[in-house]
Short mmCIF file of C-alpha atoms in Angstrom, two decimals:
data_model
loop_
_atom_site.label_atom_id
_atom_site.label_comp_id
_atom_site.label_asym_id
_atom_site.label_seq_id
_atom_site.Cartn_x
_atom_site.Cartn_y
_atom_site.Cartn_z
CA UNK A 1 25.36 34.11 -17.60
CA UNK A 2 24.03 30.48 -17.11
CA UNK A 3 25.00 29.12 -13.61
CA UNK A 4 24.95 25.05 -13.92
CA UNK A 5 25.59 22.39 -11.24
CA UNK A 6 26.34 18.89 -11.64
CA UNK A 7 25.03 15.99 -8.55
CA UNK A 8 25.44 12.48 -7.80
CA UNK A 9 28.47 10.57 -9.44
CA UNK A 10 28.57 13.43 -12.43
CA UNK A 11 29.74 15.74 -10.18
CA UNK A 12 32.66 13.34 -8.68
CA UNK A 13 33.53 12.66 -12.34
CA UNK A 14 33.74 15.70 -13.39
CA UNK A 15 35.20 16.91 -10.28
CA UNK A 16 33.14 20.13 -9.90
CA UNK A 17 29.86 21.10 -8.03
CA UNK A 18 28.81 23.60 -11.06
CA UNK A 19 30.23 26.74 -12.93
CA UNK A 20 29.21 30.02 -14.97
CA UNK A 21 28.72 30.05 -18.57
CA UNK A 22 28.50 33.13 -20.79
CA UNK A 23 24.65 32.10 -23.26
CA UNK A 24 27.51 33.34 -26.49
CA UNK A 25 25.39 31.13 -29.44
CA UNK A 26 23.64 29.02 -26.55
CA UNK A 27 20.01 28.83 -27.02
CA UNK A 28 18.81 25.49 -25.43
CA UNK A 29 19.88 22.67 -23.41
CA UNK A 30 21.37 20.58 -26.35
CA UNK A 31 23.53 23.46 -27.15
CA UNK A 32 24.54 24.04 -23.79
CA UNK A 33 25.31 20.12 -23.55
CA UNK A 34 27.34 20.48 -26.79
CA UNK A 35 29.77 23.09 -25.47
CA UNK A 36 30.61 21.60 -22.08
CA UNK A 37 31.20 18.34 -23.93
CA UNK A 38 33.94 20.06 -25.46
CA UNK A 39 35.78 20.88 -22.37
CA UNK A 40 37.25 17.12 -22.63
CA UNK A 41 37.44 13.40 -23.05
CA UNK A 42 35.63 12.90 -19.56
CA UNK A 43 32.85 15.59 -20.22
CA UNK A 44 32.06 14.24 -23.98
CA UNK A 45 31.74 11.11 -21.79
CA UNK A 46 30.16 12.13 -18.86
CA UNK A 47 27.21 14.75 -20.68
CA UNK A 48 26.49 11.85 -23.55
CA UNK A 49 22.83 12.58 -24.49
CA UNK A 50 21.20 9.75 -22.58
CA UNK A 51 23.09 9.63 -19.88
CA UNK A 52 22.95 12.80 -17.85
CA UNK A 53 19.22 14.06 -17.01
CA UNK A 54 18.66 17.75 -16.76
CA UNK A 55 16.54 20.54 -15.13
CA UNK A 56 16.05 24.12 -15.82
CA UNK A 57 15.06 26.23 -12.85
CA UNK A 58 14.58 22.89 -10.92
CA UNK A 59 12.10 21.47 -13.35
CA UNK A 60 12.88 18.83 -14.88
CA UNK A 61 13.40 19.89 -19.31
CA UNK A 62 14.00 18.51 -22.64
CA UNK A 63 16.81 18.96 -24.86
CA UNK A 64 15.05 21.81 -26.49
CA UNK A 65 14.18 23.88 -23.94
CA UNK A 66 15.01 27.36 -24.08
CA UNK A 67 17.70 29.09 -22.13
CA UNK A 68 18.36 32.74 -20.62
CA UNK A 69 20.60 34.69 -19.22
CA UNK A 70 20.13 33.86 -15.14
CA UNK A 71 18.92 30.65 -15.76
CA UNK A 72 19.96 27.76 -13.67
CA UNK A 73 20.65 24.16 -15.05
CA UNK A 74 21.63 21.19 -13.57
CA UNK A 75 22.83 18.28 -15.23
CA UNK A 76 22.79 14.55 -12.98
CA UNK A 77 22.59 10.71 -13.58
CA UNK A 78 18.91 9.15 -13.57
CA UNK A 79 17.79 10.09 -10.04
CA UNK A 80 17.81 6.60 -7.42
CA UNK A 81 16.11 8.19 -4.43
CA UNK A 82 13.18 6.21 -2.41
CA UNK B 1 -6.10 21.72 0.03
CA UNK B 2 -2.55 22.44 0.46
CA UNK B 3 -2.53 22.35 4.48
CA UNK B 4 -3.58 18.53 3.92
CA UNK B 5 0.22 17.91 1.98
CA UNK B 6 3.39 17.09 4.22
CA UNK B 7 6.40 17.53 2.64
CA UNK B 8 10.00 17.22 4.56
CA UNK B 9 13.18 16.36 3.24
CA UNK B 10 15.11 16.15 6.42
CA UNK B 11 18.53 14.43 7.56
CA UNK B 12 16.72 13.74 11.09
CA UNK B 13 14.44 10.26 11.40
CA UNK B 14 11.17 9.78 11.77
CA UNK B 15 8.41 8.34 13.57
CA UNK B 16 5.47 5.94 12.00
CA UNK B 17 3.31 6.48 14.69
CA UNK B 18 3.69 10.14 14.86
CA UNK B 19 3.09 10.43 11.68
CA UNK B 20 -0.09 8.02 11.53
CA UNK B 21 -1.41 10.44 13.86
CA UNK B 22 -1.00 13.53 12.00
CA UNK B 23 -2.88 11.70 9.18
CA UNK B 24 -5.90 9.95 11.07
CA UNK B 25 -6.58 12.55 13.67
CA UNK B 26 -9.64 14.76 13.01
CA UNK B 27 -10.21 13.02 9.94
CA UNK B 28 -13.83 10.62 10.11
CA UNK B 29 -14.54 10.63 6.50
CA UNK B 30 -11.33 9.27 5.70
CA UNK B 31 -11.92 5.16 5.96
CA UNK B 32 -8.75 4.24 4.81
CA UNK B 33 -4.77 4.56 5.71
CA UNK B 34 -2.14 3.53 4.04
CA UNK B 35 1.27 3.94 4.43
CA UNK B 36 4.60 3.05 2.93
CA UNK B 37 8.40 3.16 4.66
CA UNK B 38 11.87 2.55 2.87
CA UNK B 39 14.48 1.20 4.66
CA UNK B 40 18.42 0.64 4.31
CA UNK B 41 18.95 -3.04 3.51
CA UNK B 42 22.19 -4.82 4.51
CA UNK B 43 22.15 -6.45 1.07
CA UNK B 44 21.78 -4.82 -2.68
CA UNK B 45 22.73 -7.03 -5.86
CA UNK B 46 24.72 -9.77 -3.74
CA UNK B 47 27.16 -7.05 -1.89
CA UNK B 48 27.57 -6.62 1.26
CA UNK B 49 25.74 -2.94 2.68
CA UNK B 50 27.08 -0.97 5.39
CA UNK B 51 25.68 2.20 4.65
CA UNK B 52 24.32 4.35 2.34
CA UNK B 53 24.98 8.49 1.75
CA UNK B 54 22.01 10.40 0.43
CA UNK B 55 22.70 13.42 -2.17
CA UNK B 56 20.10 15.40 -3.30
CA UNK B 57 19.51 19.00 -5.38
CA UNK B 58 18.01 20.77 -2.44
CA UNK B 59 16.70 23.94 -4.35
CA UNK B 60 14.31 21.19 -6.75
CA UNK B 61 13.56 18.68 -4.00
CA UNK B 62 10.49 19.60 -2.59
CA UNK B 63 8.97 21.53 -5.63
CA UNK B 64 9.57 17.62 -7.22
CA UNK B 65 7.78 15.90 -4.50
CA UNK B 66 5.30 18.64 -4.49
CA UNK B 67 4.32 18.30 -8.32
CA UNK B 68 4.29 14.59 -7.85
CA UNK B 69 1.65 14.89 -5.24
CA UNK B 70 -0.60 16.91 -6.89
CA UNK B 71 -0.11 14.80 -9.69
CA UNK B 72 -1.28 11.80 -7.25
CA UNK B 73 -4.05 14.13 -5.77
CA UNK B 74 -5.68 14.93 -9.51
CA UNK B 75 -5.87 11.28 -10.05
CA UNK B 76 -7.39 9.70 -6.93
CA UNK B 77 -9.82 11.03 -3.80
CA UNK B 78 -6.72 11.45 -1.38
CA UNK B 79 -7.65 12.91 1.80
CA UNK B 80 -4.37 13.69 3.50
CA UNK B 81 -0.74 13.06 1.52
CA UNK B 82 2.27 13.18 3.58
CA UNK B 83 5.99 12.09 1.86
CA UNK B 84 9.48 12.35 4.30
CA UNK B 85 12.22 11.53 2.35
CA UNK B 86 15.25 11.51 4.56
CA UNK B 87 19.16 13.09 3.25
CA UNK B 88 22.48 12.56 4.49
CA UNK B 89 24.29 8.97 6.03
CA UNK B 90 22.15 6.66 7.11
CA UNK B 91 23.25 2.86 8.41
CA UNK B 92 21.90 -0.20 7.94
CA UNK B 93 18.05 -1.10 8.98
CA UNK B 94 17.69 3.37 9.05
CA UNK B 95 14.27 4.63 7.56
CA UNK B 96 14.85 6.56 4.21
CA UNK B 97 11.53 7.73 2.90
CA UNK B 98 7.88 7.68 4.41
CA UNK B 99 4.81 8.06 2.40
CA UNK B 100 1.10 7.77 3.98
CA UNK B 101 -2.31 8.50 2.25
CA UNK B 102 -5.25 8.97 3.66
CA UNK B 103 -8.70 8.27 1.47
CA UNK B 104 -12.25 7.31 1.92
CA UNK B 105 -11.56 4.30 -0.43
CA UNK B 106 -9.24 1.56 0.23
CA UNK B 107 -7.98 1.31 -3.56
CA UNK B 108 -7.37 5.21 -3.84
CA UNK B 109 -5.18 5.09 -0.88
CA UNK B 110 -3.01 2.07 -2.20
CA UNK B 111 -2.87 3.32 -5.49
CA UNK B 112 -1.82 6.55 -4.41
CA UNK B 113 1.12 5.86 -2.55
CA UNK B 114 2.18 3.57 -4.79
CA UNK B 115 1.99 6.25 -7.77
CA UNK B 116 3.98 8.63 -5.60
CA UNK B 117 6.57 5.99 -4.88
CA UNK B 118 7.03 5.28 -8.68
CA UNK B 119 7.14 8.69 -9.37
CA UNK B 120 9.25 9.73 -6.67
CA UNK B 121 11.95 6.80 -7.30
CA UNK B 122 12.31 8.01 -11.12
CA UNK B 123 11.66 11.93 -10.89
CA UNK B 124 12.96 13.69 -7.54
CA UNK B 125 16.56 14.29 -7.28
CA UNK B 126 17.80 11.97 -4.99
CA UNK B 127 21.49 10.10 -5.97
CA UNK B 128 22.37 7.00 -3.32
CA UNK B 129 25.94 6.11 -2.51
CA UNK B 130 26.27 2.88 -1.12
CA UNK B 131 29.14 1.80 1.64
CA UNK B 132 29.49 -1.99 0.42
CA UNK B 133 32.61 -4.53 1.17
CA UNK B 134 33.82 -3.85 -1.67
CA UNK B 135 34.28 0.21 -1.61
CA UNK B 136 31.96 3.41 -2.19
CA UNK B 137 29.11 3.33 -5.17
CA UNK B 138 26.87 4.86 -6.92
CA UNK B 139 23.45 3.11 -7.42
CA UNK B 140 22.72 2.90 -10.74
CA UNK B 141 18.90 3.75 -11.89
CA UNK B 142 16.94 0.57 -12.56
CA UNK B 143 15.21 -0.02 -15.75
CA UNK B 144 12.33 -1.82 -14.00
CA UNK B 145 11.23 1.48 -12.04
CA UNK B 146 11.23 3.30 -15.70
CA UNK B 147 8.97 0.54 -16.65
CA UNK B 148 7.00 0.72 -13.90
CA UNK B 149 6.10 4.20 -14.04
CA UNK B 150 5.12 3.37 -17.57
CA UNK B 151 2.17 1.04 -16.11
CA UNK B 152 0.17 4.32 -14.77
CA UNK B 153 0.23 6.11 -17.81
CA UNK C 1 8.35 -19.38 8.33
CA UNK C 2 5.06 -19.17 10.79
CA UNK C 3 6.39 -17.51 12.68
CA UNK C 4 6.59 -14.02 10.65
CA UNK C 5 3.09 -14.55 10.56
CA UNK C 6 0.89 -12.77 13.29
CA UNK C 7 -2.81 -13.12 13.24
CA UNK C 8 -5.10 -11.22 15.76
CA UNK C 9 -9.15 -11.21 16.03
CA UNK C 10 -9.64 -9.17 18.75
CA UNK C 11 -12.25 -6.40 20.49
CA UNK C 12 -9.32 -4.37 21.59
CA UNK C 13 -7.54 -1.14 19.86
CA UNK C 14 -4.27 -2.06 18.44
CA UNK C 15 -1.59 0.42 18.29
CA UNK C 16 0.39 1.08 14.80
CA UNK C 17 3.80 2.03 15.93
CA UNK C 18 3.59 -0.80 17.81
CA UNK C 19 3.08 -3.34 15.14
CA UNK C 20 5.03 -1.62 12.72
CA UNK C 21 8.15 -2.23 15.37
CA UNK C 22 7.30 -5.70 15.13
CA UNK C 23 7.73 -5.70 11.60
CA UNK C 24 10.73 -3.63 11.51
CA UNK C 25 12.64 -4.84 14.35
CA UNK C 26 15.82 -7.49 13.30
CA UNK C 27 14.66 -7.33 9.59
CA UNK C 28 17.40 -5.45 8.18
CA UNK C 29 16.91 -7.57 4.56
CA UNK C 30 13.13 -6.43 3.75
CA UNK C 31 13.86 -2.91 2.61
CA UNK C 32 9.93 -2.62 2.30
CA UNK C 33 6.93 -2.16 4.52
CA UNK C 34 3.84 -1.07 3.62
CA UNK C 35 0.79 -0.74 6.15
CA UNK C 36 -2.85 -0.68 5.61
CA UNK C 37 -5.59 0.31 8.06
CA UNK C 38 -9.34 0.61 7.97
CA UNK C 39 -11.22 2.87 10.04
CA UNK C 40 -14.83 3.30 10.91
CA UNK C 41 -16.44 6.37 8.66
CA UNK C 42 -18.73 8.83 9.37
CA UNK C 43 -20.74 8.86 6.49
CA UNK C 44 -21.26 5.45 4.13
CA UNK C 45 -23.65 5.70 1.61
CA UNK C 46 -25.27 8.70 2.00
CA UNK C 47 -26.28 8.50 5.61
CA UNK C 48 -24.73 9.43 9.28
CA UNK C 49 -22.83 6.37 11.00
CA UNK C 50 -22.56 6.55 14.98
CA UNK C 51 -21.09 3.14 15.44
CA UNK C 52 -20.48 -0.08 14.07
CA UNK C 53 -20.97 -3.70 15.27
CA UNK C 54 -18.33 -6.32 14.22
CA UNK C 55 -20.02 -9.82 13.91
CA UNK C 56 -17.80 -13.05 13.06
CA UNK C 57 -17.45 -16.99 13.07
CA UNK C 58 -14.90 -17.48 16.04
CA UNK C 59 -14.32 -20.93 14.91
CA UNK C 60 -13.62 -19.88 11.47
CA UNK C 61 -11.93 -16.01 11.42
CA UNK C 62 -8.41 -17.18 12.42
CA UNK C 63 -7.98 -19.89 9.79
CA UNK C 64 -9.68 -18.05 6.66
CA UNK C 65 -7.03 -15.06 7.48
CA UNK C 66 -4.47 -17.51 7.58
CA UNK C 67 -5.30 -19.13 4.41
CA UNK C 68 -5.39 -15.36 2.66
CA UNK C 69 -1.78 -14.78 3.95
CA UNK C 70 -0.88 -18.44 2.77
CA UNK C 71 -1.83 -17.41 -0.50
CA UNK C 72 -0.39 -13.97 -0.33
CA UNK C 73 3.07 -15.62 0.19
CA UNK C 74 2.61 -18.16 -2.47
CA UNK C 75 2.95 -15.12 -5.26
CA UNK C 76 4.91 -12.82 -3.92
CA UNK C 77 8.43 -12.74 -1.35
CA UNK C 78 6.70 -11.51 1.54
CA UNK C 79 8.64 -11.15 4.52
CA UNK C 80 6.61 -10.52 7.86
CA UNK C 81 2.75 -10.51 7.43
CA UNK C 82 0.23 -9.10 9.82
CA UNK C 83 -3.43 -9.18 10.27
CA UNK C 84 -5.33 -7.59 12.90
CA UNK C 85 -9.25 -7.51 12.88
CA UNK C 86 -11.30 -5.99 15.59
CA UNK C 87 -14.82 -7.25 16.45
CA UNK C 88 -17.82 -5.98 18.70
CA UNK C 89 -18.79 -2.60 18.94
CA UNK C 90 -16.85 0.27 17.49
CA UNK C 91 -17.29 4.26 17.50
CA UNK C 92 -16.88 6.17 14.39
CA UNK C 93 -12.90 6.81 13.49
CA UNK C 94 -11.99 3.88 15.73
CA UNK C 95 -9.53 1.49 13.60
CA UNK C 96 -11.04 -1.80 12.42
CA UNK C 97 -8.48 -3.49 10.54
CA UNK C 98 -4.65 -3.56 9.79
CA UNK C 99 -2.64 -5.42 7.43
CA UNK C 100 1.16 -4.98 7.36
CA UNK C 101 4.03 -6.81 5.15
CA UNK C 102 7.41 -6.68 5.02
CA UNK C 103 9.57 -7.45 1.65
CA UNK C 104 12.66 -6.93 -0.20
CA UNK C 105 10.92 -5.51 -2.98
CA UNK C 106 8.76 -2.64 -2.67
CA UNK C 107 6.01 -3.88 -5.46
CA UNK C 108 5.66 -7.15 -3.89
CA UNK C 109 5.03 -5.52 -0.13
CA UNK C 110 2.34 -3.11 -2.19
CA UNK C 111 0.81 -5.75 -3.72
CA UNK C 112 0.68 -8.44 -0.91
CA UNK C 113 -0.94 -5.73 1.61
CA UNK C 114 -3.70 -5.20 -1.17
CA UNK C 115 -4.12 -8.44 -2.18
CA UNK C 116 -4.81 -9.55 1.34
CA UNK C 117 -7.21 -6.71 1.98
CA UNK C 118 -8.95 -7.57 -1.17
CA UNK C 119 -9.21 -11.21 0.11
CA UNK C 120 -10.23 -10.51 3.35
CA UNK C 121 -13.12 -8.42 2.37
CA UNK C 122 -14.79 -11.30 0.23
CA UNK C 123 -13.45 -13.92 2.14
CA UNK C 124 -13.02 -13.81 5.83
CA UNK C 125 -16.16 -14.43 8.15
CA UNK C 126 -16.76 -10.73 9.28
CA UNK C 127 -20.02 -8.92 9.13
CA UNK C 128 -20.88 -5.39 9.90
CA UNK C 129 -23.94 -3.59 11.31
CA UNK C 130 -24.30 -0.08 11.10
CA UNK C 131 -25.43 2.48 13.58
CA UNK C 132 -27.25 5.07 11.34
CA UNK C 133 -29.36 8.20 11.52
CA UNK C 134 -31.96 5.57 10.40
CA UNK C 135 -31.47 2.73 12.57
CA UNK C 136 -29.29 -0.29 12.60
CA UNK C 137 -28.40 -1.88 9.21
CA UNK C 138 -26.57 -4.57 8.16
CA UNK C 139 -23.84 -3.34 5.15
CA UNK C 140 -24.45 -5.17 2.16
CA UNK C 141 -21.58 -6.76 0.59
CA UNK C 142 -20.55 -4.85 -2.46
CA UNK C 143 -20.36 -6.28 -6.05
CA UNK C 144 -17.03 -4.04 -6.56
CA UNK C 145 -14.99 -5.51 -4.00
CA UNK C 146 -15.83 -8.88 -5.60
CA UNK C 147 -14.93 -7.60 -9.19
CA UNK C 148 -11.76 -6.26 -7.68
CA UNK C 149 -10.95 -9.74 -6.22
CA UNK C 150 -10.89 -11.02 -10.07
CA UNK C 151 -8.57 -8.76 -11.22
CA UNK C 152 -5.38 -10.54 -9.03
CA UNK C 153 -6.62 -13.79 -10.93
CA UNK D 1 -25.80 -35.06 13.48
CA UNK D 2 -25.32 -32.01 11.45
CA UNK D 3 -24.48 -28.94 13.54
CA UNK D 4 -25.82 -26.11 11.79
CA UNK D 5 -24.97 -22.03 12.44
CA UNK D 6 -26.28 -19.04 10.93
CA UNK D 7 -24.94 -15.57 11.25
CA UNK D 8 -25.14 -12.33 9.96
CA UNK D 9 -28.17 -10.75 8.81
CA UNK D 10 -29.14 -14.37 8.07
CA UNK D 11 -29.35 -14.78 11.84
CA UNK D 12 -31.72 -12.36 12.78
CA UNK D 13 -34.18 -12.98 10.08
CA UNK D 14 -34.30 -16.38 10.30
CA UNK D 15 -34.06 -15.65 14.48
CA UNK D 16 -32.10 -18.55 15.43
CA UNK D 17 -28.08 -19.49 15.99
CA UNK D 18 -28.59 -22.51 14.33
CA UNK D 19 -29.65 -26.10 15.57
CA UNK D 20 -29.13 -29.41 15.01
CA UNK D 21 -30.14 -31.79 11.89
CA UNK D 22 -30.34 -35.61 11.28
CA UNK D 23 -28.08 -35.99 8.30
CA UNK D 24 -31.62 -38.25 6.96
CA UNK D 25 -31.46 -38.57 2.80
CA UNK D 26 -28.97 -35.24 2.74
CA UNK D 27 -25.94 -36.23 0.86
CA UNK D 28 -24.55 -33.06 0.58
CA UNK D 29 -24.37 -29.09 0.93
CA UNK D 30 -27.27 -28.53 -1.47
CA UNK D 31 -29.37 -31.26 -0.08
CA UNK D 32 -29.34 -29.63 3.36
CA UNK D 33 -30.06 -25.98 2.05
CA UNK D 34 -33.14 -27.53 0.31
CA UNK D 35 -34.39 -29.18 3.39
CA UNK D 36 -34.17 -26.27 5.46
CA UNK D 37 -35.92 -24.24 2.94
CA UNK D 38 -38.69 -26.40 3.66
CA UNK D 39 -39.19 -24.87 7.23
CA UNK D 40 -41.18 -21.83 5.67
CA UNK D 41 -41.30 -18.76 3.81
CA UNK D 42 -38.77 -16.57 5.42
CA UNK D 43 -36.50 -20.17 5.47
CA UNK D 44 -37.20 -20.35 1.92
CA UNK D 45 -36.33 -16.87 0.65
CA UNK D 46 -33.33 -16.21 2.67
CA UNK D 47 -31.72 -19.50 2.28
CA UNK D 48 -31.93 -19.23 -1.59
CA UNK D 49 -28.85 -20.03 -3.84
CA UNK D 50 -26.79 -17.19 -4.19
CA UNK D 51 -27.99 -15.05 -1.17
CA UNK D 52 -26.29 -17.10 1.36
CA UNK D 53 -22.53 -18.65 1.53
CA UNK D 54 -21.90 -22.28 3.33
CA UNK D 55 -18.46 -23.12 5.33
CA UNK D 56 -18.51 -26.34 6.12
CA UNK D 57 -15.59 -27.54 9.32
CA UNK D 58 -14.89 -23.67 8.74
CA UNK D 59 -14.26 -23.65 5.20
CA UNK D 60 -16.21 -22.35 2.41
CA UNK D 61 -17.71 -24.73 0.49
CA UNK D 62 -19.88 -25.79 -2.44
CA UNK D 63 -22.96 -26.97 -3.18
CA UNK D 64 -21.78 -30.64 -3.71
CA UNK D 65 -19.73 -30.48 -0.34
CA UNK D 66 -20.32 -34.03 0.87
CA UNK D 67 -21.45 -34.18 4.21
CA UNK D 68 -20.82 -36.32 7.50
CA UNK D 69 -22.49 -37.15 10.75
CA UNK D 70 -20.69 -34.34 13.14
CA UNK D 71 -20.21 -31.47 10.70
CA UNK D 72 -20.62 -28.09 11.02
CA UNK D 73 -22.08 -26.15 8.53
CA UNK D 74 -22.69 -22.66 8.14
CA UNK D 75 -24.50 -20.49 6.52
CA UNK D 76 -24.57 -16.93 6.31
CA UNK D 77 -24.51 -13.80 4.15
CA UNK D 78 -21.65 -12.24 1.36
CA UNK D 79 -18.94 -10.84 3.85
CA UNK D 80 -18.11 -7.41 4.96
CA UNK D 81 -15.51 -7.18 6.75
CA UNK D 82 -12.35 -5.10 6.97
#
């Protein structure tokens, strides 16, 4: 299971703080990106490669990075703190 | 030298002076002090401010500052590094963030807090919400603090 | 605008929360302050310091700092500059100098604090003798800080 | 009258504050340091060209600075403040 948040204005987008995902034929981030996109109109929006940043086990990760079951990922706009 | 890093992400304020303290006291090889403070202002791209609502990832926050830091610390002779970044509403004219380096040279200390504000602005997981005139927003990410960060690499 | 301008030669401690209120205080457009203070070491070059004497050109000190904050607010949108420089006697750790400037922009407050320190060590009528292990020297000015001066030209 | 200071290092080698200088055949800034170089061989090493800055009214100035009856000029060594 892959537990994955969303912050900032993603999250009031989408409407949801996070949810579980089973890893069935996930094996990185991009993957993972590609399935949620597929949850709707808003999330093939929302998760466009580009737009959303992303962190595995708060660090921030590529598109490539690997992913296992426990892991947590986080998805959020470019980051305006300071 | 981790006992010489501050980190605090906090929703209470905070005081300069205090804080100057913390970083000068006990400290006579460090000749120079600098120190850096955010603040809301009442006016962002020609709207009207009111307020401003700070989100942030709390489980990454610190561990962010943290790396950036030590990132900082590998680069320059910092003495003492010390980085408040404040969470939560805040009003008008409220402190958000505090950085303050101590180093025996003047450019190392500048430089330093500088670099952590860069890198703090484009890598830790803040999101601001600003109360304008005109409703609730996000702030959108700035292209010139990508580029920026660019200019230390 | 002279009168965001504050300019201090003085043998007296100043006191940072103090000035930093002054720069804060009713300002709720410069979203950026950045402070800078210099502070007597314990070691320079190698060899013990006990104290430091502060030598300058009364008629003189006031006006060249002026002119380097003049010039600071030519290039970038400073909002409240000051300078505060101690002379006489000082013990090691005491403070010596602080800068601190207000702006909208974060880069510009940055670079206006450094530029004016940068200025102000090549420029301003100040001269230092040391209290060493040795005896009492007078610091030599140092070909780096002039090199650095370049580098905002 | 020229009212001339010295300060710094340049003040204790030279042991004086300054003093006072008909402005006699000196023209300008360079013609002065010349003339007190004259005064001997600590005047004449530690007023050389390029060891000492000049202000003169409290401004730094050059070597072709004219002068004035009533100005004061200083000289002294590189700064070191802050």
């Amino acid at each position: 299971m892959l537990n994955i948040l969303f912050f900032g204005q993603l999250k009031e987008r989408l409407q949801t703080h996070g949810m579980q995902q089973l890893l069935q034929e996930i094996y990185c981030v991009a993957d993972l990106r590609k399935r949620l996109q597929l949850k709707g109109d808003i999330w093939q929006e929302q998760l466009a490669l580009g737009k959303t940043l992303v962190a595995v086990n708060q660090k921030m990760a590529s598109e490539e990075e690997r992913l296992k079951d426990g892991d947590e990922i986080a998805f959020f706009p470019p980051v305006t703190g300071g | 030298m981790a006992s010489n890093i501050q980190i605090r992400v906090q929703e209470a304020d905070f005081d300069l002076g205090h804080e100057y303290k913390q970083l000068r006291d006990d400290n006579p090889s460090d000749g120079a002090i600098v120190t850096f403070v955010g603040l809301v202002r009442d006016i962002n791209q020609q709207q009207v401010v009111t307020g401003l609502f700070l989100e942030h990832y709390p489980a990454m926050t610190e561990g962010a500052l943290r790396g950036i830091v030590d990132l900082a610390k590998s680069k320059w002779p910092l003495g003492r590094v010390t980085v408040i970044h404040r969470v939560g509403q805040l009003d008008v004219s409220e402190q958000i963030v505090f950085v303050g380096v101590t180093s025996c040279h003047r450019k190392a200390a500048f430089d330093g807090a500088e670099f952590i504000m860069d890198y703090l602005k484009t890598q830790a997981p803040f999101w601001k919400k600003e109360t304008t005139s005109e409703g609730d927003k996000w702030i959108q990410a700035k292209i010139e603090d990508q580029q920026k960060l660019e200019g230390w690499q």
